[in-house]
Every structure is written in structure tokens, then in C-alpha cells.
Coordinates of C-alpha atoms and ligand atoms in Angstrom, one line a residue:
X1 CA 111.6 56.5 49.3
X2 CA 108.0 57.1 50.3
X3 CA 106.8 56.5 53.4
X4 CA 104.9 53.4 54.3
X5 CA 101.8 54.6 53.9
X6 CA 101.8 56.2 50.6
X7 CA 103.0 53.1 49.3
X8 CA 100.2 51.2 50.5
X9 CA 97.8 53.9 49.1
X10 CA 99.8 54.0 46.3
X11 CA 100.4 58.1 46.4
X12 CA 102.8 59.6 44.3
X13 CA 105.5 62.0 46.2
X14 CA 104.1 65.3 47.3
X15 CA 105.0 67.9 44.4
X16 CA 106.3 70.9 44.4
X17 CA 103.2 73.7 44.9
X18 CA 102.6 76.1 42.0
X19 CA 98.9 75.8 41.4
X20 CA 96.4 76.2 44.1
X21 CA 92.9 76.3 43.6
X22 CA 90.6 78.3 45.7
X23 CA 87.1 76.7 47.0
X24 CA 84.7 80.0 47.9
X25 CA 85.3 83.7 46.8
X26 CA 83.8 85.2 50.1
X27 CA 86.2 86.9 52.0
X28 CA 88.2 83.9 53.2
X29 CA 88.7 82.8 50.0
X30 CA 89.2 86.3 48.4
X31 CA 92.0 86.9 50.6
X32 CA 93.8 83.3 49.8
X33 CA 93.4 83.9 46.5
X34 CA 95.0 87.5 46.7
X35 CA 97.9 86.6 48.9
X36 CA 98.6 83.4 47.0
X37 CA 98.6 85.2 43.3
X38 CA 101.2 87.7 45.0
X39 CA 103.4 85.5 45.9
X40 CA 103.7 84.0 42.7
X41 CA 101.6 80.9 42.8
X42 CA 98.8 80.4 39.6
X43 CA 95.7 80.6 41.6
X44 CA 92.0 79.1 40.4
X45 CA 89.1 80.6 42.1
X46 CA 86.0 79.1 42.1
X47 CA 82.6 80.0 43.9
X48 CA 79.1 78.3 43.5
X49 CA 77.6 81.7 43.1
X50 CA 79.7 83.1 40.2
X51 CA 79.1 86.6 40.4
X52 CA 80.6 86.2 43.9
X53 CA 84.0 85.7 42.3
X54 CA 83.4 88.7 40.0
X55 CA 82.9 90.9 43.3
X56 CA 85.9 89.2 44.7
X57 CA 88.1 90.0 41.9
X58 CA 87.2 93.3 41.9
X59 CA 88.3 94.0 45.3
X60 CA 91.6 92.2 45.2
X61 CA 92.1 94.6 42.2
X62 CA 90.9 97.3 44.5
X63 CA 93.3 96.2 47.3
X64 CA 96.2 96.0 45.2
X65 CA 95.7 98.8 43.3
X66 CA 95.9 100.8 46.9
X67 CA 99.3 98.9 47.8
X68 CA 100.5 100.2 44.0
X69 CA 99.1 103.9 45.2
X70 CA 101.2 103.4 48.3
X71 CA 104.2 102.2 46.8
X72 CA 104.5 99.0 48.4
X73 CA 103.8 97.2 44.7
X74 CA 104.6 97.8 41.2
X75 CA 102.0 98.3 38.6
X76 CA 103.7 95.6 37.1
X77 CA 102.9 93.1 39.7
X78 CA 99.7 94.1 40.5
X79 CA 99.1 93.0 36.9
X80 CA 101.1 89.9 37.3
X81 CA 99.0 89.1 40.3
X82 CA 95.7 89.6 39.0
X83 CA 96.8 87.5 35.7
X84 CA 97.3 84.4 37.7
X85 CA 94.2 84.3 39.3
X86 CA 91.7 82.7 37.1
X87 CA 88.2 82.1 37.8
X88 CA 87.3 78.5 37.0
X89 CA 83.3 77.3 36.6
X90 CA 83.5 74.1 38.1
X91 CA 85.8 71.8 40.3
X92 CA 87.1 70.1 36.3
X93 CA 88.6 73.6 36.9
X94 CA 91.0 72.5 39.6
X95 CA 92.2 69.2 37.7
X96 CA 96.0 70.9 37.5
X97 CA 96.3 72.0 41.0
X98 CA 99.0 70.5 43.5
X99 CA 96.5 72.2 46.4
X100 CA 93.4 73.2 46.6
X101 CA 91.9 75.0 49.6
X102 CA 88.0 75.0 50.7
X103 CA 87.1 78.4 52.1
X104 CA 83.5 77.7 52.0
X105 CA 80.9 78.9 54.4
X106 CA 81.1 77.6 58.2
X107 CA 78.9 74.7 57.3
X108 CA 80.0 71.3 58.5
X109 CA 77.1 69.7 55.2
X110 CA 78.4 71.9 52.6
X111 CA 81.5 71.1 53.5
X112 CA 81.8 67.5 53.1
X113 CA 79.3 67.7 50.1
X114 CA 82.0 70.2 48.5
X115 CA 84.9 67.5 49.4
X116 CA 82.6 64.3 48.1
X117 CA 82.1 66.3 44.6
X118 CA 86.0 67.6 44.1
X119 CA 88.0 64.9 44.7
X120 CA 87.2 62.8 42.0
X121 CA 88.8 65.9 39.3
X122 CA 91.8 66.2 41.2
X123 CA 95.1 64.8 40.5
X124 CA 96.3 61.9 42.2
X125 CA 99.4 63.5 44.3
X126 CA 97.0 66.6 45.5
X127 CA 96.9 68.3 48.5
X128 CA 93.6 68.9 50.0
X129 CA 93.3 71.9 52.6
X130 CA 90.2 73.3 54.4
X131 CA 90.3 76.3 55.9
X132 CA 87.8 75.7 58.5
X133 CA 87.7 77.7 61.7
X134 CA 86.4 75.5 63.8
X135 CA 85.0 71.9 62.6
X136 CA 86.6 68.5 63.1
X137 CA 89.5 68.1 60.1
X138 CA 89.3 64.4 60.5
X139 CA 85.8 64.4 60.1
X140 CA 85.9 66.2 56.9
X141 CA 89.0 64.4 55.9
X142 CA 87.4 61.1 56.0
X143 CA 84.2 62.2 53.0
X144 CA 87.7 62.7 51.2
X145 CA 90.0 59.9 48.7
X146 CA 93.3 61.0 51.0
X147 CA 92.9 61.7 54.5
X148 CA 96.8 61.2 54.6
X149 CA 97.0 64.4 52.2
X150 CA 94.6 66.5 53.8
X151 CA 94.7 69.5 56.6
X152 CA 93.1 72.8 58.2
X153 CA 94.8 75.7 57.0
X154 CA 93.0 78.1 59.3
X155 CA 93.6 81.8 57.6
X156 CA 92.8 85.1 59.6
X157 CA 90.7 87.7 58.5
X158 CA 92.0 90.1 56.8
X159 CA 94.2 87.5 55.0
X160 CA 96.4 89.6 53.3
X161 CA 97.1 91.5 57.0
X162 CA 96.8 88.7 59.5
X163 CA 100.2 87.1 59.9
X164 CA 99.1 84.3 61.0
X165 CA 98.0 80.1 59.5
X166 CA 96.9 77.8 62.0
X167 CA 97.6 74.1 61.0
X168 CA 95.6 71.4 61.8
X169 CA 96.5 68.4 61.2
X170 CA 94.1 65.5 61.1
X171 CA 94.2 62.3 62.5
X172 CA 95.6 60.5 59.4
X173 CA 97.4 63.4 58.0
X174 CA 101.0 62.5 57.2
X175 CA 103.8 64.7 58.5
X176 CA 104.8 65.4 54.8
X177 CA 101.5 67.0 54.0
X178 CA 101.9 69.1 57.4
X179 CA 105.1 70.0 56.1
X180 CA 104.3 70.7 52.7
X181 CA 101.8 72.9 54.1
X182 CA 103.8 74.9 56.8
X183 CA 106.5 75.5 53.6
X184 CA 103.5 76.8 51.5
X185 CA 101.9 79.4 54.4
X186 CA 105.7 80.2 55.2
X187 CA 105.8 81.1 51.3
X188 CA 103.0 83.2 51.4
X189 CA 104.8 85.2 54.2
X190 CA 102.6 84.0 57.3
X191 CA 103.5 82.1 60.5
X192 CA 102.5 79.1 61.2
X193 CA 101.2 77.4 64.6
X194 CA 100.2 73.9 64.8
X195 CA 96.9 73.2 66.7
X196 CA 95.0 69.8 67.7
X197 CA 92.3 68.8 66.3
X198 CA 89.7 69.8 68.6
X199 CA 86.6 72.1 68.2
X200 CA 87.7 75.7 67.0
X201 CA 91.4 75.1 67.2
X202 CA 93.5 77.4 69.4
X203 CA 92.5 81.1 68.0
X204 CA 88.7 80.7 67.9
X205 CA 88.7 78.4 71.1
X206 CA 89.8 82.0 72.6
X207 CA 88.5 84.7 70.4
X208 CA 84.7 83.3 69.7
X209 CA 84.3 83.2 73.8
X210 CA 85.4 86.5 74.0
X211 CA 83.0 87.5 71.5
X212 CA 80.1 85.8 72.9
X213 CA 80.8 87.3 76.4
X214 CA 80.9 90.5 74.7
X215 CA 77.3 89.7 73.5
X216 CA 76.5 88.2 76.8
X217 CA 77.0 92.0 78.2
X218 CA 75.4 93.7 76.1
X219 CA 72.4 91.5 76.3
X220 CA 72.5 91.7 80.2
X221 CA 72.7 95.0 79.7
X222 CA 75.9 96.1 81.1
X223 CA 77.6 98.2 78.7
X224 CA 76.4 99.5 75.3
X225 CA 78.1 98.6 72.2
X226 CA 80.1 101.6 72.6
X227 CA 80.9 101.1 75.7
X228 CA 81.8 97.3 75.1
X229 CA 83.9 98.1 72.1
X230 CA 85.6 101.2 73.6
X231 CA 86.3 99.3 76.8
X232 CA 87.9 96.1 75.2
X233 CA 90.0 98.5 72.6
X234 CA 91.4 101.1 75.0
X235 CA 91.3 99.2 78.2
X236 CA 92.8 96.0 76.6
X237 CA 94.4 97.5 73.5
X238 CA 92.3 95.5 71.2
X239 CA 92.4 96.7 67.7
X240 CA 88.8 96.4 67.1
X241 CA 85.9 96.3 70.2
X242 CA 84.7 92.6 70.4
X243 CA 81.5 93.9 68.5
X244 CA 83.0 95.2 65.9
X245 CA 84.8 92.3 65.6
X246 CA 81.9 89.9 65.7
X247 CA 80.3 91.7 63.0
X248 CA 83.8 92.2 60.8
X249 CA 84.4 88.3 60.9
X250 CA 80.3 87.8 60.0
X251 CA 77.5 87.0 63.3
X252 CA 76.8 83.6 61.2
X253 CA 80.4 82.6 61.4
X254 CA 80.4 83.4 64.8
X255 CA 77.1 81.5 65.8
X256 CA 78.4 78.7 64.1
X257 CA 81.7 78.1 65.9
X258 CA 79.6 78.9 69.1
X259 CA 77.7 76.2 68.3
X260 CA 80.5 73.7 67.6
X261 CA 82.3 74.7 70.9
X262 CA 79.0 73.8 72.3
X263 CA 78.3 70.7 70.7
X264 CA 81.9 69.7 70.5
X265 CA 82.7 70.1 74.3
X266 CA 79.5 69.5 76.1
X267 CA 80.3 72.3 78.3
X268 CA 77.5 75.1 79.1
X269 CA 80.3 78.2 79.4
X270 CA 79.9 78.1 75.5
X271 CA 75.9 78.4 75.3
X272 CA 75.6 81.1 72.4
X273 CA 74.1 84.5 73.8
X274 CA 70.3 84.6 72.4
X275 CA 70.9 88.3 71.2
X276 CA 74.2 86.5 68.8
X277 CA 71.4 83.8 67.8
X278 CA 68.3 86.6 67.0
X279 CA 70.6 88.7 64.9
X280 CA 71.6 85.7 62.8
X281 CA 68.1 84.9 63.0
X282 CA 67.5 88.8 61.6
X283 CA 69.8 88.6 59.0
X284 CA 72.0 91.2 60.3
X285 CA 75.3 89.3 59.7
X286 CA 77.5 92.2 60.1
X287 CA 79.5 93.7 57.6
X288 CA 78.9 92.2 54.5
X289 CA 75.2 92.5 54.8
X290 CA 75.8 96.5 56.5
X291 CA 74.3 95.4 59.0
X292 CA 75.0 94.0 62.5
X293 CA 75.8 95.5 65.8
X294 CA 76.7 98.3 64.0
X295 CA 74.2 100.0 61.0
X296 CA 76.6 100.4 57.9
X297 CA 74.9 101.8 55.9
X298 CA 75.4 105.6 56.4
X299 CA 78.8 107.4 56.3
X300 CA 79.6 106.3 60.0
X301 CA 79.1 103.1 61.6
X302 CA 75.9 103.2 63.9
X303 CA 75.1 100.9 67.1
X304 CA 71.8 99.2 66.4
X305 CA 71.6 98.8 70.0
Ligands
LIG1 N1 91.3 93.3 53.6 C1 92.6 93.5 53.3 N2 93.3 94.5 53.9 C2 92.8 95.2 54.8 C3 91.4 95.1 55.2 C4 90.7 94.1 54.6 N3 89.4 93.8 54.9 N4 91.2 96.0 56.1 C5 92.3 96.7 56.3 N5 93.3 96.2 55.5 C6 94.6 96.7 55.5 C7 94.7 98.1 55.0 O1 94.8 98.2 53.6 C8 96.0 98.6 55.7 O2 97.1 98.1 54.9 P1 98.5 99.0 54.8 O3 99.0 99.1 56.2 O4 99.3 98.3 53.8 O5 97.9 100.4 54.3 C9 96.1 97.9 57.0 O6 95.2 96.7 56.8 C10 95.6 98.7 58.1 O7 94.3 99.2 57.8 P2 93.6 100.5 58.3 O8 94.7 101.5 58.6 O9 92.6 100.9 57.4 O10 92.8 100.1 59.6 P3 93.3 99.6 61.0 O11 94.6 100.1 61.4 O12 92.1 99.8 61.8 O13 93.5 98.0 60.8 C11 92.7 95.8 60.8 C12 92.5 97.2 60.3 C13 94.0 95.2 60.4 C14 91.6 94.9 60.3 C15 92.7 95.9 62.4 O14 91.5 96.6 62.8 C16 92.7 94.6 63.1 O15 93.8 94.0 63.2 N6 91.5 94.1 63.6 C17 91.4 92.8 64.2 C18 91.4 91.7 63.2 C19 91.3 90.4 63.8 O16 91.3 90.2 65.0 N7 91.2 89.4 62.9 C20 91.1 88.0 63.3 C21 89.6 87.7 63.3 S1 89.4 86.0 63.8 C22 89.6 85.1 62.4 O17 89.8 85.5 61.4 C23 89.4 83.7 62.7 C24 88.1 83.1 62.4 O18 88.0 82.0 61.9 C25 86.8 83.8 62.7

């Protein structure tokens, strides 16, 4: 029987997850899309900018095509992967899907503007998932028809590496949506951890300091962005300096979860470093733009500082 609640919303039983639809094709959504389609779920991409999901198709293709060269996939299922992702031109797209996951940009507006426009083409007994990195998942919850079905499902970049989901549930979400979520990361291979809702969850509450006091001395002028990134990876076994980092997970992203610290906690330890703000200001945004501490734009990586 369904739980109290559901009755008095009148939701239908949570069904069984094949078709998830995919909110942004950056590299968030990219990588949910890939990892999903692997594991055998029909996946529906969608991105406002449409030639975005053609990009992002072509690097899943790219990806998989270099797990096929490495032997860890068939040709076979690389083609079965890429045949259940389909790109879809509008949110009428997603009217099938048991879940769909928002993997927009870091934007609390866009957001809840994206959430206000889907829910009205989903099916009734949907899950809703954002994967937000950092902003309140009761607050974009409550823009939605079903806070009871809705939660953070936090990915890490690189999805298809990172082992790792963060849930979040929100204040109204129902423990059968939390479940029905941990079941669907755990099917897609990744661990779960549970996390409050509070400002940046548990991995970002960590990392994004980190990151910003990695900015702080370089601003102050204590290391370079060698030095920074070749102290934090050999002298703390990081994988990637905190630089490098920054501008692998995107300087916007990283300003923005500064800022919701920030606002969020009232607390001046999580000012964003000025030199974080004037390269978002710059438009050097890392990576994707080939540009942030680092110059990409050559054969090697160059310091721009
Ligand atoms: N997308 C998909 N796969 C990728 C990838 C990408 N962008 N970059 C690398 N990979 C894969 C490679 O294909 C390779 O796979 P195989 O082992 O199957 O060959 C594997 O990752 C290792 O890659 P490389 O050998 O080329 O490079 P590496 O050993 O330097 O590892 C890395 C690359 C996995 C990205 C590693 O540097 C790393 O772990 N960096 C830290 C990443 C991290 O901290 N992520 C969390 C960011 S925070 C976040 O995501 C939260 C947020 O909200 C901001």
C-alpha cells in the first residue's frame, strides 16, 4: 500500500526506472547520459542550445570508442549505448521518462525556470532529480508539482570515472524516492552517500574551499600555479593541483558554489578570492573555453599566471 502521503497527493507507486531523460548536454549531463545508456537505461538528452548535444554526442562516441580500443567494451555495445541515447527538442521529449535529471548550469534562476517549464510534460509517477552541486534541493523542489518525488543526485566530474553520487534528499522528499534513487546510481555502478541539505553538500563544502584557498595563494602571491598545483599533487597526493582542478570543473562553477557557501552560511572564511571572481569576469572559465589558470590552447598546458 502507498504511503500516506502519496495517497493524499494521489501519486501512483514509484515505477521501475528504464527511461531517464537528461536536462543539459555540458559535461554534467554528457557524462549521465553516457554512463546511463551503458548501463542499459534508454536515455533522452536534451539541451537548450542544440548543437551542444551534437558536441556531446560526439564525445561520448569518442569516449566509448576508446574503451572499445582498450578492450574494456564491445563494438557491439558501444553501438547499443549510443542507440539509446536520443536527443529530444523539447521537454514533450521527456513525457515517457520514469526520471529525469537537470544537469543545467550552476544557476539557482535557470534552474527553477527549467523545473516550472518540465513538469507539466511529465508523467504523473516521475521522478525528478537535479544534479546540483551546491543550491538548496528544497528550494528548487518546491517551483516543482512533487517535492515528495524529487532529489539532488550530485554526479562527479568525470562521470563516467568518479565513483561517486551524492544524494540529497529534500525536505519533503519521501524515503521511497531516496531509495529509488540510491538503487538507480547503485545501477549505474557508483556509490552513494547521503548528504543534508545544506549549501554545497558534503564534497563541495570541502573541495570548493580548497580551491578558493588555492586561489587565495596564488593571489597573495605565495606560490605560482606550478608551485600550487605541484605542491597539493605531490605533497598531498592529489590527482590534479587545486588549479587545475578549478579550471577542469569550470572557474564559473566554482564562483558560483563560492558564492552560495557565502550567501548560504553567512560566514566570511568563504569570501571568493577576487583573482577566482576577475577570471570569471574575463571569461577564462577553464577548460572548456581553453582558457583559465592554465592557457590551453597550445600542445601543453601553460600558466597564465
Ligand atoms: N571524461 C571521461 N573519462 C575521462 C575523462 C573525462 N573528462 N578524463 C579522463 N578520463 C578517463 C580516461 O579515459 C581513463 O580511463 P581508463 O582508465 O578506462 O583508460 C581514466 O579516466 C584515467 O585518465 P588518464 O589516464 O588520461 O588521466 P589521469 O590518470 O590523469 O586521470 C582524472 C584523469 C580521472 C580526471 C584524474 O586526474 C582525477 O581523478 N582528477 C580529479 C577529479 C576530481 O577531483 N573530480 C571531482 C571534481 S568535483 C566535482 O565534480 C563536484 C562539483 O560539483 C564541482
Amino acid at each position: 500500500m502507498a504511503p500516506a502521503i502519496y495517497q493524499q497527493k494521489g501519486y501512483p507507486p514509484i515505477p521501475e526506472i528504464r527511461r531517464v531523460g537528461v536536462i543539459g548536454a555540458g559535461q554534467m549531463g554528457g557524462g549521465i547520459a553516457q554512463v546511463a545508456a551503458v548501463h542499459g537505461f534508454e536515455v533522452r538528452l536534451y539541451d537548450i542550445a542544440s548543437e551542444q548535444v551534437a558536441r556531446a554526442l560526439e564525445q561520448i562516441d569518442g569516449r566509448l570508442a576508446r574503451q572499445v580500443a582498450k578492450g574494456t567494451l564491445s563494438p557491439a555495445d558501444k553501438e547499443a549505448a549510443l542507440a539509446r541515447i536520443r536527443r529530444v527538442e523539447d521537454y514533450a521529449g521527456f513525457a515517457d521518462c520514469e526520471l529525469v535529471i537537470e544537469a543545467a548550469t550552476e544557476n539557482e534562476e535557470i534552474k527553477r525556470k527549467i523545473f516550472k517549464d518540465l513538469v507539466p510534460h511529465l508523467r504523473a509517477d516521475a521522478l525528478v532529480a537535479t544534479n546540483t552541486s551546491s543550491i538548496s534541493v528544497t528550494r528548487l523542489a518546491a517551483v516543482t508539482d512533487r517535492p515528495e518525488r524529487f532529489i539532488g543526485m550530485h554526479f562527479m566530474n568525470p562521470v563516467p570515472v568518479m565513483k561517486l553520487v551524492e544524494l540529497i534528499r529534500g525536505i519533503a522528499t519521501e524515503e521511497d524516492t531516496y531509495q529509488a534513487a540510491k538503487k538507480f546510481c547503485e545501477r549505474l555502478g557508483k556509490t552513494t552517500v547521503t548528504a543534508e541539505d545544506f549549501p554545497a553538500f558534503i564534497v563541495n563544502r570541502i573541495l570548493l574551499p580548497m580551491i578558493n584557498e588555492a586561489c587565495y595563494t596564488l593571489y597573495e602571491g605565495v606560490g605560482t600555479v606550478e608551485s600550487i598545483d605541484t605542491a597539493m599533487k605531490l605533497g598531498a597526493n592529489h590527482p590534479m593541483g587545486p588549479l587545475e582542478l578549478a579550471d577542469f570543473i569550470g572557474l564559473d562553477t566554482c564562483l558560483a558554489i563560492m558564492q552560495v557557501l557565502h550567501d548560504g552560511l553567512a560566514d566570511t572564511k568563504y569570501r571568493p578570492c577576487p583573482l577566482l571572481v576577475k577570471y570569471v569576469e574575463a571569461g577564462w572559465l577553464g577548460r572548456k573555453v581553453k582558457r583559465g589558470f592554465y592557457d590551453y590552447r597550445g600542445e601543453r598546458p601553460v600558466p597564465t599566471r
